[in-house]
Amino acid sequence: MSEESVPQQGGEAGRPKGLLQQMEELMAALNADLSALDADLQSAGRGAEETEAK
């Protein structure tokens, strides 16, 4: 897992994050990871298509 899943100490007077906030942060990180994976797969697919066309 990434650092986002580790509870942070300190900040906000030591108050723990709420479950909803943790889930929102995890979903944002997941969305970013999936977007990067999608871009990687699309660029790899384009490279394979160009190789086959030659």
N, CA, C and O atoms as a GROMACS GRO file, in nm:
protein
  216
    1MET      N    1   0.083  -0.118   0.000
    1MET     CA    2   0.000   0.000   0.000
    1MET      C    3   0.088   0.124   0.000
    1MET      O    4   0.208   0.117   0.027
    2SER      N    5   0.027   0.234  -0.030
    2SER     CA    6   0.101   0.359  -0.034
    2SER      C    7   0.094   0.429   0.101
    2SER      O    8   0.026   0.384   0.193
    3GLU      N    9   0.166   0.538   0.110
    3GLU     CA   10   0.172   0.612   0.236
    3GLU      C   11   0.036   0.669   0.276
    3GLU      O   12   0.013   0.694   0.394
    4GLU      N   13  -0.054   0.691   0.178
    4GLU     CA   14  -0.184   0.748   0.210
    4GLU      C   15  -0.263   0.662   0.307
    4GLU      O   16  -0.347   0.713   0.381
    5SER      N   17  -0.238   0.532   0.307
    5SER     CA   18  -0.315   0.442   0.392
    5SER      C   19  -0.264   0.438   0.535
    5SER      O   20  -0.329   0.380   0.623
    6VAL      N   21  -0.149   0.498   0.560
    6VAL     CA   22  -0.092   0.498   0.695
    6VAL      C   23  -0.144   0.620   0.770
    6VAL      O   24  -0.126   0.732   0.722
    7PRO      N   25  -0.206   0.600   0.885
    7PRO     CA   26  -0.255   0.716   0.962
    7PRO      C   27  -0.141   0.808   1.000
    7PRO      O   28  -0.035   0.763   1.044
    8GLN      N   29  -0.162   0.936   0.982
    8GLN     CA   30  -0.060   1.035   1.015
    8GLN      C   31  -0.075   1.078   1.160
    8GLN      O   32  -0.186   1.098   1.208
    9GLN      N   33   0.036   1.093   1.228
    9GLN     CA   34   0.035   1.140   1.366
    9GLN      C   35   0.050   1.292   1.364
    9GLN      O   36   0.112   1.347   1.272
   10GLY      N   37  -0.005   1.358   1.464
   10GLY     CA   38   0.006   1.503   1.472
   10GLY      C   39  -0.092   1.570   1.377
   10GLY      O   40  -0.183   1.505   1.324
   11GLY      N   41  -0.073   1.700   1.355
   11GLY     CA   42  -0.165   1.772   1.269
   11GLY      C   43  -0.304   1.775   1.329
   11GLY      O   44  -0.342   1.682   1.400
   12GLU      N   45  -0.379   1.877   1.304
   12GLU     CA   46  -0.516   1.891   1.354
   12GLU      C   47  -0.525   1.855   1.503
   12GLU      O   48  -0.619   1.787   1.545
   13ALA      N   49  -0.430   1.899   1.581
   13ALA     CA   50  -0.427   1.876   1.726
   13ALA      C   51  -0.435   1.728   1.761
   13ALA      O   52  -0.493   1.692   1.863
   14GLY      N   53  -0.376   1.641   1.678
   14GLY     CA   54  -0.372   1.498   1.708
   14GLY      C   55  -0.503   1.426   1.683
   14GLY      O   56  -0.516   1.308   1.716
   15ARG      N   57  -0.600   1.494   1.625
   15ARG     CA   58  -0.730   1.431   1.599
   15ARG      C   59  -0.718   1.336   1.480
   15ARG      O   60  -0.667   1.376   1.375
   16PRO      N   61  -0.763   1.213   1.494
   16PRO     CA   62  -0.755   1.119   1.380
   16PRO      C   63  -0.850   1.159   1.268
   16PRO      O   64  -0.952   1.224   1.292
   17LYS      N   65  -0.814   1.121   1.148
   17LYS     CA   66  -0.900   1.149   1.033
   17LYS      C   67  -1.026   1.065   1.043
   17LYS      O   68  -1.026   0.954   1.095
   18GLY      N   69  -1.133   1.122   0.992
   18GLY     CA   70  -1.258   1.047   0.987
   18GLY      C   71  -1.251   0.941   0.878
   18GLY      O   72  -1.171   0.951   0.786
   19LEU      N   73  -1.334   0.841   0.890
   19LEU     CA   74  -1.337   0.733   0.792
   19LEU      C   75  -1.370   0.785   0.653
   19LEU      O   76  -1.310   0.742   0.555
   20LEU      N   77  -1.464   0.878   0.643
   20LEU     CA   78  -1.501   0.933   0.513
   20LEU      C   79  -1.382   1.004   0.448
   20LEU      O   80  -1.359   0.987   0.328
   21GLN      N   81  -1.309   1.081   0.525
   21GLN     CA   82  -1.193   1.151   0.471
   21GLN      C   83  -1.087   1.052   0.425
   21GLN      O   84  -1.026   1.070   0.319
   22GLN      N   85  -1.064   0.946   0.503
   22GLN     CA   86  -0.967   0.845   0.463
   22GLN      C   87  -1.010   0.778   0.333
   22GLN      O   88  -0.927   0.757   0.244
   23MET      N   89  -1.138   0.746   0.321
   23MET     CA   90  -1.187   0.681   0.200
   23MET      C   91  -1.175   0.774   0.080
   23MET      O   92  -1.139   0.729  -0.029
   24GLU      N   93  -1.205   0.902   0.098
   24GLU     CA   94  -1.192   0.998  -0.012
   24GLU      C   95  -1.048   1.008  -0.059
   24GLU      O   96  -1.021   1.014  -0.179
   25GLU      N   97  -0.954   1.011   0.035
   25GLU     CA   98  -0.813   1.018  -0.001
   25GLU      C   99  -0.768   0.891  -0.073
   25GLU      O  100  -0.694   0.898  -0.171
   26LEU      N  101  -0.812   0.777  -0.025
   26LEU     CA  102  -0.776   0.651  -0.091
   26LEU      C  103  -0.836   0.642  -0.231
   26LEU      O  104  -0.771   0.595  -0.324
   27MET      N  105  -0.961   0.688  -0.246
   27MET     CA  106  -1.024   0.686  -0.379
   27MET      C  107  -0.953   0.781  -0.475
   27MET      O  108  -0.937   0.749  -0.593
   28ALA      N  109  -0.909   0.896  -0.426
   28ALA     CA  110  -0.836   0.990  -0.510
   28ALA      C  111  -0.703   0.929  -0.555
   28ALA      O  112  -0.664   0.942  -0.671
   29ALA      N  113  -0.633   0.862  -0.463
   29ALA     CA  114  -0.506   0.798  -0.497
   29ALA      C  115  -0.529   0.684  -0.596
   29ALA      O  116  -0.451   0.668  -0.690
   30LEU      N  117  -0.634   0.607  -0.576
   30LEU     CA  118  -0.667   0.497  -0.667
   30LEU      C  119  -0.700   0.551  -0.805
   30LEU      O  120  -0.656   0.495  -0.906
   31ASN      N  121  -0.777   0.658  -0.811
   31ASN     CA  122  -0.813   0.718  -0.939
   31ASN      C  123  -0.688   0.765  -1.014
   31ASN      O  124  -0.676   0.745  -1.135
   32ALA      N  125  -0.595   0.827  -0.943
   32ALA     CA  126  -0.471   0.872  -1.005
   32ALA      C  127  -0.389   0.754  -1.057
   32ALA      O  128  -0.335   0.759  -1.167
   33ASP      N  129  -0.382   0.646  -0.978
   33ASP     CA  130  -0.308   0.527  -1.020
   33ASP      C  131  -0.371   0.464  -1.144
   33ASP      O  132  -0.301   0.422  -1.236
   34LEU      N  133  -0.504   0.457  -1.146
   34LEU     CA  134  -0.574   0.398  -1.261
   34LEU      C  135  -0.558   0.484  -1.386
   34LEU      O  136  -0.545   0.432  -1.496
   35SER      N  137  -0.558   0.616  -1.369
   35SER     CA  138  -0.537   0.705  -1.483
   35SER      C  139  -0.398   0.686  -1.542
   35SER      O  140  -0.381   0.682  -1.664
   36ALA      N  141  -0.298   0.672  -1.455
   36ALA     CA  142  -0.161   0.650  -1.502
   36ALA      C  143  -0.150   0.514  -1.572
   36ALA      O  144  -0.083   0.503  -1.675
   37LEU      N  145  -0.213   0.412  -1.517
   37LEU     CA  146  -0.210   0.279  -1.578
   37LEU      C  147  -0.278   0.282  -1.714
   37LEU      O  148  -0.229   0.222  -1.809
   38ASP      N  149  -0.391   0.352  -1.724
   38ASP     CA  150  -0.463   0.364  -1.850
   38ASP      C  151  -0.375   0.431  -1.956
   38ASP      O  152  -0.369   0.385  -2.070
   39ALA      N  153  -0.306   0.538  -1.917
   39ALA     CA  154  -0.218   0.606  -2.011
   39ALA      C  155  -0.104   0.514  -2.056
   39ALA      O  156  -0.069   0.512  -2.174
   40ASP      N  157  -0.047   0.439  -1.963
   40ASP     CA  158   0.061   0.346  -1.997
   40ASP      C  159   0.012   0.238  -2.094
   40ASP      O  160   0.080   0.206  -2.191
   41LEU      N  161  -0.105   0.183  -2.067
   41LEU     CA  162  -0.158   0.077  -2.153
   41LEU      C  163  -0.194   0.130  -2.291
   41LEU      O  164  -0.172   0.062  -2.391
   42GLN      N  165  -0.248   0.250  -2.297
   42GLN     CA  166  -0.282   0.307  -2.427
   42GLN      C  167  -0.157   0.334  -2.510
   42GLN      O  168  -0.155   0.309  -2.630
   43SER      N  169  -0.051   0.386  -2.446
   43SER     CA  170   0.072   0.413  -2.520
   43SER      C  171   0.137   0.281  -2.564
   43SER      O  172   0.194   0.274  -2.673
   44ALA      N  173   0.130   0.178  -2.482
   44ALA     CA  174   0.184   0.048  -2.519
   44ALA      C  175   0.104  -0.012  -2.635
   44ALA      O  176   0.161  -0.074  -2.724
   45GLY      N  177  -0.026   0.008  -2.633
   45GLY     CA  178  -0.111  -0.041  -2.741
   45GLY      C  179  -0.081   0.028  -2.873
   45GLY      O  180  -0.079  -0.036  -2.978
   46ARG      N  181  -0.057   0.158  -2.867
   46ARG     CA  182  -0.023   0.233  -2.988
   46ARG      C  183   0.110   0.185  -3.044
   46ARG      O  184   0.127   0.176  -3.166
   47GLY      N  185   0.205   0.155  -2.957
   47GLY     CA  186   0.335   0.106  -3.002
   47GLY      C  187   0.323  -0.029  -3.070
   47GLY      O  188   0.391  -0.054  -3.170
   48ALA      N  189   0.237  -0.116  -3.019
   48ALA     CA  190   0.216  -0.248  -3.079
   48ALA      C  191   0.148  -0.235  -3.215
   48ALA      O  192   0.181  -0.308  -3.308
   49GLU      N  193   0.052  -0.142  -3.226
   49GLU     CA  194  -0.017  -0.122  -3.353
   49GLU      C  195   0.079  -0.072  -3.460
   49GLU      O  196   0.073  -0.116  -3.575
   50GLU      N  197   0.169   0.020  -3.422
   50GLU     CA  198   0.266   0.072  -3.518
   50GLU      C  199   0.362  -0.037  -3.563
   50GLU      O  200   0.400  -0.040  -3.680
   51THR      N  201   0.401  -0.126  -3.474
   51THR     CA  202   0.492  -0.236  -3.508
   51THR      C  203   0.424  -0.332  -3.604
   51THR      O  204   0.488  -0.379  -3.699
   52GLU      N  205   0.296  -0.363  -3.581
   52GLU     CA  206   0.223  -0.455  -3.668
   52GLU      C  207   0.198  -0.395  -3.806
   52GLU      O  208   0.191  -0.468  -3.904
   53ALA      N  209   0.185  -0.263  -3.814
   53ALA     CA  210   0.154  -0.197  -3.941
   53ALA      C  211   0.274  -0.198  -4.035
   53ALA      O  212   0.256  -0.183  -4.156
   54LYS      N  213   0.394  -0.217  -3.983
   54LYS     CA  214   0.515  -0.214  -4.068
   54LYS      C  215   0.538  -0.345  -4.136
   54LYS      O  216   0.635  -0.360  -4.211
   0.00000   0.00000   0.00000
